[in-house]
Amino acid sequence: MTALSALLVLTLMGLLLGFALGLAAKVFHVETDPLLDEVSALMPGTQCGQCGYAGCNQAAEAMVKGETPVTCCPPGGKTLAATIAGKLGISISLDSMNDELLLARVNPGLCTGCTRCYKACPTDAIVGANKQIHGVIMAACTGCGSCLAACPERCIDMVPESKALDSWHWPKPIAA
Amino acid sequence: MLFSLFRGGVHPDGFKELSANRRISKLPIPGRLYVPLRQHAGTEAIAIVNVGDQVLKGQLIGRAGRGLSAPIHAPTSGEVIAIEPVVAAHPSGYSTKAVIIRTDRRDQVYPQPALVDPFIQDPETLAKKVADYGIVGMGGATFPSAVKLQSAVGYEINTLIINGGECEPYLTADDRLMRERPDTIVTGSRLIQHIIKAKRVAIVIEDNKKYAIAAMRNATEPYRDVDIVVVPTRYPMGSAKQMIQVVTKKEVPAGKLSTELGVLLYNVGTAYATCECLMENKPLVSRIVTVSGGAIKQPQNVEALVGTPLSYLIEHCGGTVEEPARLLMGGPMMGLVMPSADAPLIKGAGGVLALQAHEINQTESSPCIRCGRCVSACPMGLLPLEMANRARSQDFDSASEFGLKDCILCGSCAYVCPSHIPLVHYFQYAKGEISQKNAAQKRTEYTRELSEARRVRQEKEAAAKAAAKAAKSKRRKRSATTTD
Ligand code: SF4
Ligand code: SF4
């Protein structure tokens, strides 16, 4: 008899608590979007602001909410746009996106070695020292233009990435 | 001998008779040579000469770059008049950095160290010399030979295959080389055998080259472990995977190296260059090249210096009968369309073809009729029609699932397609898009790493600054109290 009542009480308790938990989950539900985390993790993380947002996380949030197109991140380029579009399950046209990346170049004739661009670069792509001509490591430059704004001598130009034989490939055939 | 041949393949018209029956002639030295610093798979060589320098034939002018690379030597004596971009022998029409030499036509040779009998030297020394003399694969892939030699270390190599299967239409350079200089090829093959310690050498020749077979048989007579293997003529016999399959009756599994099967494959031209390097101290500065095609007046094989403008080669072969409809480097099946005749000859160029309109497929393509001919022609057992479909709809992931990576771009499928669908062009496009995507992804990852590294650095700097400040104010306070 005692065994039976114990069993009954325990079952009842289990049911009640389960119900309470379920209710709590509904009532105190907080909106966290796993999708947002995933998209944030894909972003370049340079906080360069070319998208018009304060940083990569804000941009990711706007993309997830559909407030800005997934093509808004120039350093991420077509690849990032396509990956995020895939994650969000939307279809986009990449044709409007520019394939050509514009990278920074310091004009050695004008550079005074003030180190401001060097400090502004979010990827540490600029090398130099006080009163030394600065240079850009092309492989590390994302073309964000932060240095452009920082340079008091206006000696930085954004130039198309130099064309390498390796980066060329056959275009899509025009055929039936 | 019975062969388990590879699957698929085609029999394109050979057009070999155009150039096969004339002896190799030596091309006169042109007035200027445009020697690209990158003529091999891998990174560009770094120029070590300056404008105004006098150089001699065989002198090092560009040392090997970082990672996979090969050095570049002066093809003849003369003066370096510029180091600047010239039009590359590449379909993009982009330019590539080259050392431009005004030749003095004296062809003075740079003094090389004394010769030692290579057969008594150890493999490492020989492999190093092959690297230093700029030897690369002459079959078209231009993979640095020494790297391949070193890749054999640690593997037991049963068979060294010397590839004499020149299966591309029009090309006869290897054929002529085997007919005219068989001993050099055989010595070169034995040297490679010595370096990689291969048990036997199989020199594989297609049965449409009967003179070459006879000459090579003669030359290999004295060597018991060097055999001539005659195989049927079928395109793409000369492709590495197919040839290995025919000789060993084993297929190289996808993603595996041939060394794991105990075989290594070299082109006859590479064996020739290896012999010239080790027995004669000659760096790789020239090659035999077939100049042919309907538009060429006197098709033939010439021995030309690398860096020679293609236009000079063509001129030497009587010029053209009309403006060629297409200029190719390599064969018509897998060769590269040249942007202009100003492009220079490079180490890997087996042929320069000037084709007339009727020699190239210019028929408008029509929709796929799903006849399946491309499937039966594909030597890799792929489904070209499916892959092309996916590539067209830009669904590269599923094109890859259909085996795009295994496609060797041999062109057999496009050759047989009755609808003239540019199948290979689709595959080139898809492969390009995929590698571009991978490169972009790598770049984004790199960017992420960099910005993270910067964040860490800035935090450290800020912490250091704060600590310094705290220490300073403490000192000041202390000194203030002591003065009080
Ligand atoms: S050969 Fe051409 S037409 Fe026939 S199935 Fe293949 S792609 Fe289609
Ligand atoms: S080009 Fe590729 S798909 Fe076409 S036949 Fe050759 S290996 Fe097969």
XYZ file of C-alpha atoms and ligand atoms in Angstrom:
676
model
C 0.000 0.000 0.000
C 2.762 2.432 1.009
C 4.671 1.494 -2.087
C 1.675 2.259 -4.267
C 0.997 5.648 -2.649
C 4.668 6.564 -2.963
C 4.542 5.711 -6.632
C 1.389 7.758 -7.067
C 2.780 10.797 -5.303
C 5.994 10.674 -7.311
C 4.172 10.382 -10.625
C 1.910 13.258 -9.710
C 4.845 15.370 -8.683
C 6.638 14.591 -11.921
C 3.651 15.568 -13.976
C 3.010 18.780 -12.083
C 6.606 19.915 -12.198
C 6.900 19.047 -15.870
C 3.851 21.125 -16.581
C 5.199 24.001 -14.521
C 8.492 23.874 -16.383
C 6.776 23.841 -19.738
C 4.699 26.818 -18.697
C 7.751 28.689 -17.435
C 9.556 28.135 -20.718
C 6.605 29.665 -22.553
C 6.107 32.595 -20.206
C 9.731 33.554 -19.662
C 10.841 32.863 -23.242
C 13.759 35.113 -24.365
C 14.305 35.724 -28.047
C 17.817 34.361 -28.877
C 18.447 33.581 -32.462
C 20.934 30.817 -33.143
C 20.913 31.964 -36.760
C 22.286 35.336 -35.694
C 25.203 33.698 -33.931
C 25.941 31.623 -36.987
C 25.883 34.621 -39.303
C 27.975 36.691 -36.895
C 30.599 33.990 -36.888
C 30.851 34.212 -40.678
C 31.538 37.946 -40.782
C 35.079 39.194 -41.353
C 35.105 40.839 -37.925
C 37.074 43.895 -38.971
C 34.327 46.316 -37.848
C 35.261 48.414 -40.869
C 31.837 49.947 -41.197
C 31.615 49.842 -44.990
C 28.171 48.299 -44.655
C 26.925 51.379 -42.855
C 26.631 49.669 -39.497
C 28.745 50.224 -36.428
C 30.256 46.788 -36.637
C 29.999 43.291 -38.010
C 27.583 42.042 -35.360
C 25.142 44.860 -36.018
C 25.346 44.178 -39.730
C 24.737 40.490 -39.142
C 21.688 41.322 -37.067
C 20.307 43.559 -39.792
C 20.881 40.864 -42.395
C 19.083 38.258 -40.322
C 16.180 40.633 -39.777
C 16.105 41.361 -43.472
C 16.807 45.054 -42.961
C 19.828 45.106 -45.193
C 20.789 42.973 -48.179
C 23.288 40.171 -47.552
C 25.428 41.720 -50.250
C 26.288 44.722 -48.069
C 29.724 43.513 -46.935
C 32.433 44.368 -49.482
C 35.323 42.571 -47.769
C 33.231 39.408 -47.546
C 32.395 39.680 -51.224
C 30.278 37.308 -53.252
C 31.322 34.294 -51.263
C 30.112 35.671 -47.951
C 26.883 36.921 -49.520
C 26.171 33.519 -51.034
C 26.954 31.684 -47.800
C 24.721 33.918 -45.717
C 21.942 33.752 -48.304
C 22.176 29.977 -48.048
C 21.941 30.137 -44.264
C 18.937 32.439 -44.366
C 17.309 30.433 -47.104
C 16.892 33.358 -49.451
C 17.875 33.603 -53.085
C 19.874 36.576 -54.255
C 21.447 37.834 -57.413
C 25.185 38.270 -57.118
C 25.494 39.900 -60.502
C 25.282 43.391 -59.062
C 28.190 42.696 -56.741
C 31.569 43.868 -57.807
C 34.099 41.110 -58.160
C 36.943 43.522 -58.175
C 38.359 44.396 -54.817
C 39.893 47.854 -54.444
C 42.953 47.735 -52.237
C 44.837 50.533 -50.554
C 48.136 51.798 -51.892
C 50.362 54.349 -50.193
C 51.879 56.907 -52.522
C 55.507 56.841 -51.380
C 56.098 60.331 -52.726
C 53.550 61.877 -50.390
C 53.795 59.708 -47.280
C 55.313 61.523 -44.310
C 55.369 58.510 -42.031
C 52.788 59.867 -39.603
C 51.611 56.316 -38.714
C 47.943 57.321 -38.679
C 46.896 54.892 -41.387
C 48.880 52.193 -39.698
C 46.901 52.756 -36.524
C 43.570 52.882 -38.321
C 43.874 49.626 -40.238
C 41.606 46.964 -38.734
C 43.673 44.082 -40.077
C 47.152 45.495 -39.414
C 47.763 45.406 -43.136
C 49.899 48.543 -43.112
C 53.526 48.414 -42.105
C 55.693 51.391 -41.255
C 57.174 53.413 -38.465
C 57.530 57.039 -37.444
C 58.908 59.129 -40.334
C 59.264 56.031 -42.520
C 57.325 55.507 -45.711
C 54.471 53.129 -45.052
C 53.441 50.208 -47.200
C 50.360 48.014 -47.583
C 50.497 44.236 -47.405
C 48.073 43.485 -50.204
C 47.208 40.008 -48.981
C 46.007 41.409 -45.666
C 44.152 44.465 -46.994
C 40.376 44.095 -47.183
C 39.817 47.340 -49.004
C 37.788 48.851 -46.165
C 39.205 52.341 -46.664
C 39.740 53.128 -42.976
C 43.242 54.323 -43.783
C 41.921 56.569 -46.521
C 40.025 58.627 -43.972
C 42.884 58.596 -41.499
C 45.600 59.903 -43.805
C 46.169 63.658 -43.429
C 48.298 63.790 -46.579
C 45.681 62.184 -48.835
C 48.351 59.872 -50.089
C 46.342 56.662 -50.119
C 44.625 55.483 -53.277
C 42.268 52.587 -53.659
C 43.454 50.599 -56.659
C 42.106 47.414 -58.226
C 43.813 44.273 -57.038
C 46.630 43.473 -59.450
C 45.593 40.870 -61.945
C 47.304 37.568 -61.408
C 47.314 34.691 -63.863
C 46.146 32.412 -61.077
C 43.093 34.429 -60.202
C 41.797 34.389 -63.767
C 39.441 31.690 -64.865
C 37.241 30.927 -67.819
C 33.986 32.888 -67.878
C 30.661 31.141 -68.221
C 30.198 29.932 -71.796
C 27.552 31.594 -73.879
C 25.794 28.564 -75.254
C 22.558 26.679 -75.405
C 50.615 -8.333 -75.141
C 47.078 -7.800 -73.987
C 46.046 -4.500 -72.514
C 43.311 -3.624 -70.180
C 42.882 -0.211 -71.697
C 41.323 2.675 -69.909
C 37.617 3.257 -70.426
C 36.280 5.797 -72.872
C 38.577 7.846 -75.039
C 38.266 9.005 -78.623
C 40.116 8.806 -81.928
C 40.473 12.337 -83.216
C 42.078 12.911 -86.617
C 45.820 13.035 -86.119
C 47.103 15.616 -88.616
C 50.509 14.418 -87.474
C 51.792 13.906 -91.024
C 51.930 17.687 -91.417
C 55.037 17.902 -89.295
C 56.155 14.334 -88.563
C 58.443 13.783 -91.521
C 60.806 16.726 -91.298
C 63.916 16.714 -89.174
C 64.051 18.978 -86.158
C 65.665 22.230 -87.223
C 67.413 24.643 -84.954
C 65.670 27.989 -84.778
C 68.044 30.924 -85.273
C 68.480 33.110 -82.198
C 65.978 35.970 -82.306
C 67.118 39.547 -81.670
C 65.231 39.727 -78.405
C 64.117 37.137 -75.913
C 61.267 37.700 -73.480
C 61.983 35.214 -70.708
C 59.063 34.970 -68.247
C 60.050 34.486 -64.617
C 57.260 32.035 -64.202
C 57.217 29.129 -66.620
C 56.379 26.418 -64.135
C 53.729 25.319 -61.692
C 54.228 27.315 -58.492
C 55.543 30.744 -57.597
C 57.373 33.201 -59.820
C 61.170 33.114 -59.833
C 62.918 36.195 -58.445
C 65.086 38.118 -60.897
C 68.704 38.361 -59.753
C 70.024 40.367 -62.701
C 69.666 44.077 -63.367
C 68.992 46.077 -66.465
C 72.297 46.561 -68.271
C 73.840 43.293 -67.065
C 75.608 41.091 -69.577
C 74.445 37.500 -69.300
C 75.757 34.264 -70.755
C 73.894 31.207 -72.002
C 72.801 29.096 -69.056
C 73.494 31.781 -66.442
C 71.002 31.956 -63.601
C 68.830 35.047 -64.031
C 65.977 34.208 -61.667
C 66.284 32.161 -58.510
C 63.409 29.913 -57.480
C 60.651 31.636 -55.515
C 59.186 30.563 -52.205
C 57.522 27.168 -51.952
C 56.947 25.264 -55.163
C 58.987 27.034 -57.850
C 61.853 26.671 -60.305
C 64.805 28.857 -61.322
C 65.141 30.541 -64.725
C 68.341 30.761 -66.802
C 69.449 32.949 -69.671
C 68.697 31.110 -72.937
C 71.616 32.748 -74.749
C 74.222 35.454 -74.246
C 73.355 39.133 -74.456
C 72.344 42.163 -72.460
C 69.399 42.499 -70.097
C 67.540 45.519 -71.468
C 64.446 45.405 -69.280
C 62.692 43.477 -66.555
C 59.037 44.227 -67.055
C 55.640 42.682 -67.723
C 55.086 41.163 -71.156
C 51.993 39.457 -72.533
C 51.791 36.018 -70.947
C 51.352 32.743 -72.821
C 47.978 32.444 -71.131
C 44.387 32.786 -72.374
C 43.631 35.611 -69.934
C 45.694 38.069 -71.928
C 47.239 39.269 -68.681
C 50.879 40.085 -68.505
C 53.665 38.393 -66.620
C 57.065 39.632 -65.472
C 59.884 38.778 -67.831
C 63.591 39.397 -68.286
C 64.087 40.899 -71.731
C 67.445 40.096 -73.288
C 68.951 41.728 -76.366
C 70.894 38.806 -77.755
C 74.442 39.167 -79.104
C 74.033 36.068 -81.309
C 77.365 34.732 -80.065
C 75.695 32.175 -77.833
C 78.538 32.227 -75.301
C 78.128 29.626 -72.616
C 78.292 30.412 -68.902
C 81.032 28.311 -67.279
C 79.435 25.587 -65.182
C 81.237 23.491 -62.557
C 83.148 20.446 -63.729
C 81.182 17.397 -64.751
C 81.089 14.295 -62.599
C 79.752 10.983 -63.841
C 76.187 11.190 -62.477
C 75.822 7.424 -62.215
C 78.322 7.386 -59.354
C 76.723 10.348 -57.553
C 74.114 9.971 -54.867
C 70.438 10.664 -55.631
C 70.197 13.752 -53.394
C 73.030 15.531 -55.200
C 71.481 14.716 -58.548
C 68.003 15.812 -57.501
C 69.456 19.106 -56.292
C 71.170 19.639 -59.615
C 67.915 18.935 -61.465
C 66.273 21.587 -59.273
C 69.100 24.110 -59.757
C 69.064 23.670 -63.526
C 65.384 24.531 -63.762
C 64.133 21.223 -65.112
C 60.328 21.034 -65.155
C 57.842 18.570 -66.637
C 57.925 19.056 -70.408
C 54.596 17.388 -71.080
C 52.687 20.570 -70.338
C 52.086 20.492 -66.596
C 55.539 22.062 -65.950
C 55.716 20.633 -62.451
C 59.256 21.125 -61.085
C 60.986 17.782 -61.725
C 63.126 17.775 -58.610
C 60.045 17.984 -56.404
C 58.704 14.912 -58.151
C 62.024 13.110 -57.681
C 61.938 13.948 -53.983
C 58.338 12.777 -53.715
C 59.576 9.281 -54.495
C 61.670 9.188 -51.322
C 60.197 6.668 -48.936
C 58.240 4.842 -51.591
C 59.351 1.730 -53.308
C 59.121 2.588 -56.974
C 58.581 -0.434 -59.093
C 58.150 1.129 -62.471
C 59.362 4.374 -63.909
C 57.068 5.168 -66.808
C 58.505 7.326 -69.547
C 55.566 8.826 -71.374
C 55.964 8.771 -75.137
C 52.233 8.790 -75.751
C 51.911 12.025 -77.643
C 48.190 11.672 -78.195
C 47.155 15.226 -79.028
C 46.510 15.762 -82.733
C 49.126 17.770 -84.705
C 51.889 17.374 -82.124
C 54.978 15.424 -83.167
C 57.702 16.950 -80.998
C 58.109 13.888 -78.776
C 57.849 11.622 -81.810
C 60.710 13.454 -83.572
C 62.745 13.570 -80.377
C 62.437 9.791 -79.979
C 63.372 9.243 -83.619
C 66.351 11.584 -83.682
C 67.768 11.527 -80.172
C 66.766 8.178 -78.652
C 70.054 7.666 -76.791
C 69.731 10.896 -74.851
C 66.181 9.970 -73.823
C 67.267 6.504 -72.717
C 70.210 7.869 -70.714
C 67.914 10.450 -69.134
C 65.433 7.727 -68.245
C 68.172 5.636 -66.667
C 69.356 8.644 -64.676
C 65.859 9.195 -63.297
C 65.705 5.484 -62.555
C 69.007 5.799 -60.696
C 67.710 8.733 -58.640
C 64.381 7.214 -57.619
C 65.811 3.684 -57.434
C 63.128 2.278 -59.698
C 63.298 -1.435 -60.446
C 62.392 -1.096 -64.096
C 61.740 1.495 -66.753
C 58.836 1.257 -69.180
C 59.014 3.621 -72.121
C 55.478 3.745 -73.443
C 54.847 4.642 -77.072
C 51.616 4.596 -79.076
C 51.506 2.206 -82.018
C 51.098 4.999 -84.566
C 54.746 6.018 -84.099
C 56.530 3.109 -85.723
C 59.802 4.916 -86.464
C 60.037 6.147 -82.921
C 59.402 2.628 -81.636
C 62.183 1.238 -83.831
C 64.681 3.912 -82.826
C 63.900 3.586 -79.145
C 64.043 -0.241 -79.291
C 67.491 0.097 -80.720
C 68.623 2.476 -78.030
C 67.305 0.375 -75.158
C 68.842 -2.844 -76.509
C 71.790 -2.893 -74.051
C 69.644 -2.397 -70.945
C 67.736 -5.335 -69.558
C 65.608 -3.342 -67.149
C 64.476 -0.779 -69.726
C 61.551 -1.889 -71.885
C 59.600 -0.392 -74.728
C 55.872 -0.859 -74.243
C 53.779 -0.332 -77.341
C 50.186 0.656 -76.663
C 47.224 1.253 -78.978
C 46.619 4.781 -80.176
C 43.747 6.312 -78.377
C 43.193 9.755 -76.920
C 43.984 10.578 -74.032
C 46.674 7.899 -73.798
C 49.304 10.459 -72.825
C 47.360 11.573 -69.776
C 49.113 10.391 -66.615
C 46.187 8.546 -65.045
C 45.295 6.713 -68.236
C 48.857 5.739 -69.012
C 49.475 4.390 -65.512
C 46.295 2.386 -65.788
C 47.329 0.893 -69.105
C 50.833 -0.020 -67.951
C 50.127 -1.243 -64.430
C 46.527 -2.339 -64.998
C 45.808 -0.462 -61.811
C 43.777 2.690 -61.493
C 45.176 5.510 -59.350
C 42.423 5.973 -56.778
C 40.875 9.445 -56.598
C 42.943 11.690 -54.367
C 45.897 9.292 -54.254
C 49.394 9.750 -55.638
C 50.881 7.452 -58.227
C 53.899 6.891 -55.961
C 51.602 4.950 -53.672
C 51.082 2.488 -56.505
C 54.851 2.278 -56.927
C 54.948 4.154 -60.231
C 56.264 7.517 -61.292
C 55.697 9.066 -64.686
C 57.923 11.362 -66.728
C 57.523 12.730 -70.195
C 60.170 11.789 -72.810
C 61.023 15.474 -73.110
C 61.697 15.627 -69.392
C 63.945 12.561 -69.601
C 65.799 14.296 -72.425
C 66.200 17.517 -70.411
C 67.362 15.544 -67.367
C 70.096 13.909 -69.433
C 71.191 17.265 -70.866
C 71.350 18.648 -67.344
C 73.252 15.826 -65.665
C 75.517 14.694 -68.521
C 76.149 18.002 -70.284
C 75.649 20.603 -67.547
C 72.910 22.305 -69.553
C 70.156 24.170 -67.720
C 66.721 24.011 -69.345
C 66.703 26.935 -71.773
C 65.321 25.456 -74.979
C 62.865 22.859 -76.179
C 61.570 21.043 -79.222
C 58.255 22.472 -80.317
C 55.857 21.507 -83.101
C 54.809 24.477 -85.184
C 51.808 23.305 -87.170
C 48.195 23.809 -88.147
C 46.479 24.584 -91.425
C 47.544 28.211 -91.382
C 51.284 27.465 -91.158
C 53.095 27.345 -94.503
C 55.834 24.881 -93.519
C 54.749 22.874 -90.483
C 57.737 21.335 -88.699
C 59.504 20.790 -85.406
C 62.030 23.322 -84.278
C 64.420 23.504 -81.375
C 63.801 26.956 -79.960
C 64.995 29.016 -77.019
C 62.453 29.777 -74.333
C 61.449 33.400 -74.491
C 61.300 33.384 -78.296
C 58.187 35.279 -79.446
C 55.654 32.933 -81.058
C 55.528 35.257 -84.075
C 59.241 34.608 -84.669
C 58.657 30.846 -84.571
C 55.828 31.147 -87.062
C 57.849 33.382 -89.350
C 60.660 30.842 -89.365
C 58.183 28.175 -90.491
C 57.303 30.097 -93.631
C 54.723 32.342 -92.002
C 50.991 31.887 -92.351
C 48.832 31.356 -95.421
C 46.124 33.503 -93.870
C 45.316 35.146 -90.566
C 44.853 32.103 -88.274
C 41.397 31.656 -86.793
C 42.970 30.496 -83.561
C 46.455 30.457 -82.117
C 47.141 27.719 -79.589
C 49.959 26.704 -77.322
C 49.792 22.929 -76.879
C 47.450 20.600 -78.741
C 43.954 21.304 -80.048
C 42.267 19.218 -77.350
C 43.843 20.662 -74.226
C 46.005 23.535 -75.448
C 45.691 27.150 -74.384
C 44.337 29.849 -76.647
C 47.005 32.505 -77.065
C 45.981 36.147 -76.758
C 48.591 37.252 -79.283
C 51.568 36.041 -81.297
C 53.762 38.305 -79.163
C 53.531 35.835 -76.292
C 56.858 34.099 -75.623
C 57.598 30.386 -75.848
C 57.755 28.764 -72.402
C 59.297 25.547 -71.089
C 56.073 23.554 -71.150
C 54.982 24.357 -74.710
C 54.972 21.220 -76.856
C 53.287 22.897 -79.774
C 52.331 26.167 -81.355
C 49.326 25.736 -83.603
C 47.865 28.279 -85.982
C 44.514 26.830 -87.002
C 42.189 27.814 -89.809
C 38.479 28.304 -89.335
C 37.599 24.854 -90.728
C 39.899 23.181 -88.196
C 38.084 24.443 -85.143
C 34.603 23.698 -83.967
C 32.628 26.838 -84.427
C 29.217 25.268 -84.812
C 26.532 26.865 -82.692
C 25.623 24.574 -79.854
C 22.131 23.202 -79.492
C 20.379 21.700 -76.474
C 21.530 18.341 -75.107
C 19.690 15.401 -76.643
C 20.808 13.095 -73.846
C 22.425 10.701 -76.275
C 25.015 9.624 -73.719
C 27.964 9.808 -76.093
C 29.890 12.063 -73.741
C 29.434 9.477 -71.009
C 30.906 6.668 -73.080
C 33.772 8.902 -74.235
C 34.827 10.048 -70.787
C 38.022 8.254 -69.730
C 37.351 9.104 -66.095
C 33.911 7.484 -66.042
C 32.091 10.744 -65.347
C 28.733 12.096 -66.493
C 29.721 15.180 -68.505
C 26.154 16.142 -69.408
C 25.108 16.234 -65.763
C 28.160 18.186 -64.688
C 27.676 20.736 -67.475
C 24.030 21.153 -66.534
C 24.936 21.885 -62.941
C 27.688 24.267 -64.002
C 25.275 26.139 -66.233
C 22.816 26.641 -63.404
C 25.774 27.675 -61.222
C 25.130 24.798 -58.853
C 28.808 24.083 -58.341
C 28.356 21.961 -55.255
C 26.332 19.394 -57.074
C 28.665 19.593 -60.090
C 31.391 18.578 -57.649
C 29.269 15.738 -56.390
C 29.216 14.462 -59.953
C 33.008 14.252 -59.840
C 34.100 17.544 -61.344
C 37.348 17.302 -59.387
C 38.290 14.113 -61.205
C 37.713 15.623 -64.637
C 41.078 15.940 -66.368
C 39.698 18.427 -68.928
C 40.739 16.121 -71.737
C 37.975 17.276 -74.041
C 36.896 13.811 -75.192
C 33.308 14.554 -74.236
C 33.135 17.847 -76.091
C 34.775 16.185 -79.098
C 31.992 13.626 -79.515
C 29.014 15.763 -78.490
C 26.632 15.941 -81.490
C 25.060 19.086 -80.055
C 28.460 20.825 -79.930
C 27.962 21.791 -76.319
C 31.148 23.421 -75.002
C 31.333 20.878 -72.196
C 34.967 21.456 -71.258
C 34.437 25.187 -71.218
C 31.687 24.621 -68.655
C 34.053 22.530 -66.549
C 36.834 25.104 -66.779
C 34.348 27.718 -65.688
C 33.022 25.650 -62.795
C 36.489 24.651 -61.598
C 37.525 28.294 -61.737
C 34.485 29.446 -59.777
C 35.094 26.807 -57.134
C 38.743 27.685 -56.654
C 37.880 31.369 -56.573
C 35.328 30.675 -53.894
C 37.848 28.706 -51.865
C 40.371 31.500 -52.200
C 37.798 34.074 -51.074
C 36.878 31.936 -48.106
C 40.520 31.617 -47.131
C 40.888 35.348 -47.399
C 37.907 36.010 -45.133
C 39.289 33.546 -42.602
C 42.647 35.276 -42.773
C 40.939 38.634 -42.262
C 39.161 37.260 -39.229
C 42.430 35.994 -37.805
C 44.087 39.334 -38.417
C 41.368 41.384 -36.787
C 41.326 39.029 -33.828
C 45.103 39.291 -33.519
C 44.789 43.069 -33.618
C 42.170 43.046 -30.902
C 44.423 40.944 -28.668
C 47.371 43.196 -29.399
C 45.394 46.341 -28.597
C 44.178 44.866 -25.341
C 47.708 43.975 -24.357
C 48.947 47.417 -25.256
C 46.158 49.059 -23.268
C 46.913 46.853 -20.271
C 50.618 47.653 -20.501
C 49.857 51.360 -20.721
C 47.545 51.226 -17.736
C 50.142 49.343 -15.732
C 52.817 51.864 -16.643
C 50.532 54.721 -15.702
C 49.678 53.138 -12.373
C 53.339 52.556 -11.614
C 54.155 56.152 -12.504
C 51.461 57.691 -10.327
C 52.499 55.445 -7.479
C 56.064 56.634 -7.847
C 54.935 60.208 -7.946
C 52.836 59.767 -4.856
C 55.710 58.152 -3.062
C 58.126 60.895 -4.050
C 55.509 63.478 -3.014
C 55.237 61.934 0.437
C 59.000 61.735 0.882
C 59.516 65.388 -0.033
C 56.819 66.408 2.354
S 27.126 14.005 -75.976
Fe 26.223 16.062 -75.945
S 24.102 15.748 -76.600
Fe 24.915 13.716 -76.049
S 24.350 13.459 -73.877
Fe 26.392 14.321 -73.891
S 26.046 16.525 -73.755
Fe 24.110 15.640 -74.367
S 36.825 16.571 -70.206
Fe 36.340 15.670 -68.198
S 34.231 14.995 -68.391
Fe 34.970 15.353 -70.484
S 35.721 13.370 -71.143
Fe 37.483 14.412 -70.282
S 37.530 13.783 -68.126
Fe 35.495 13.239 -68.909
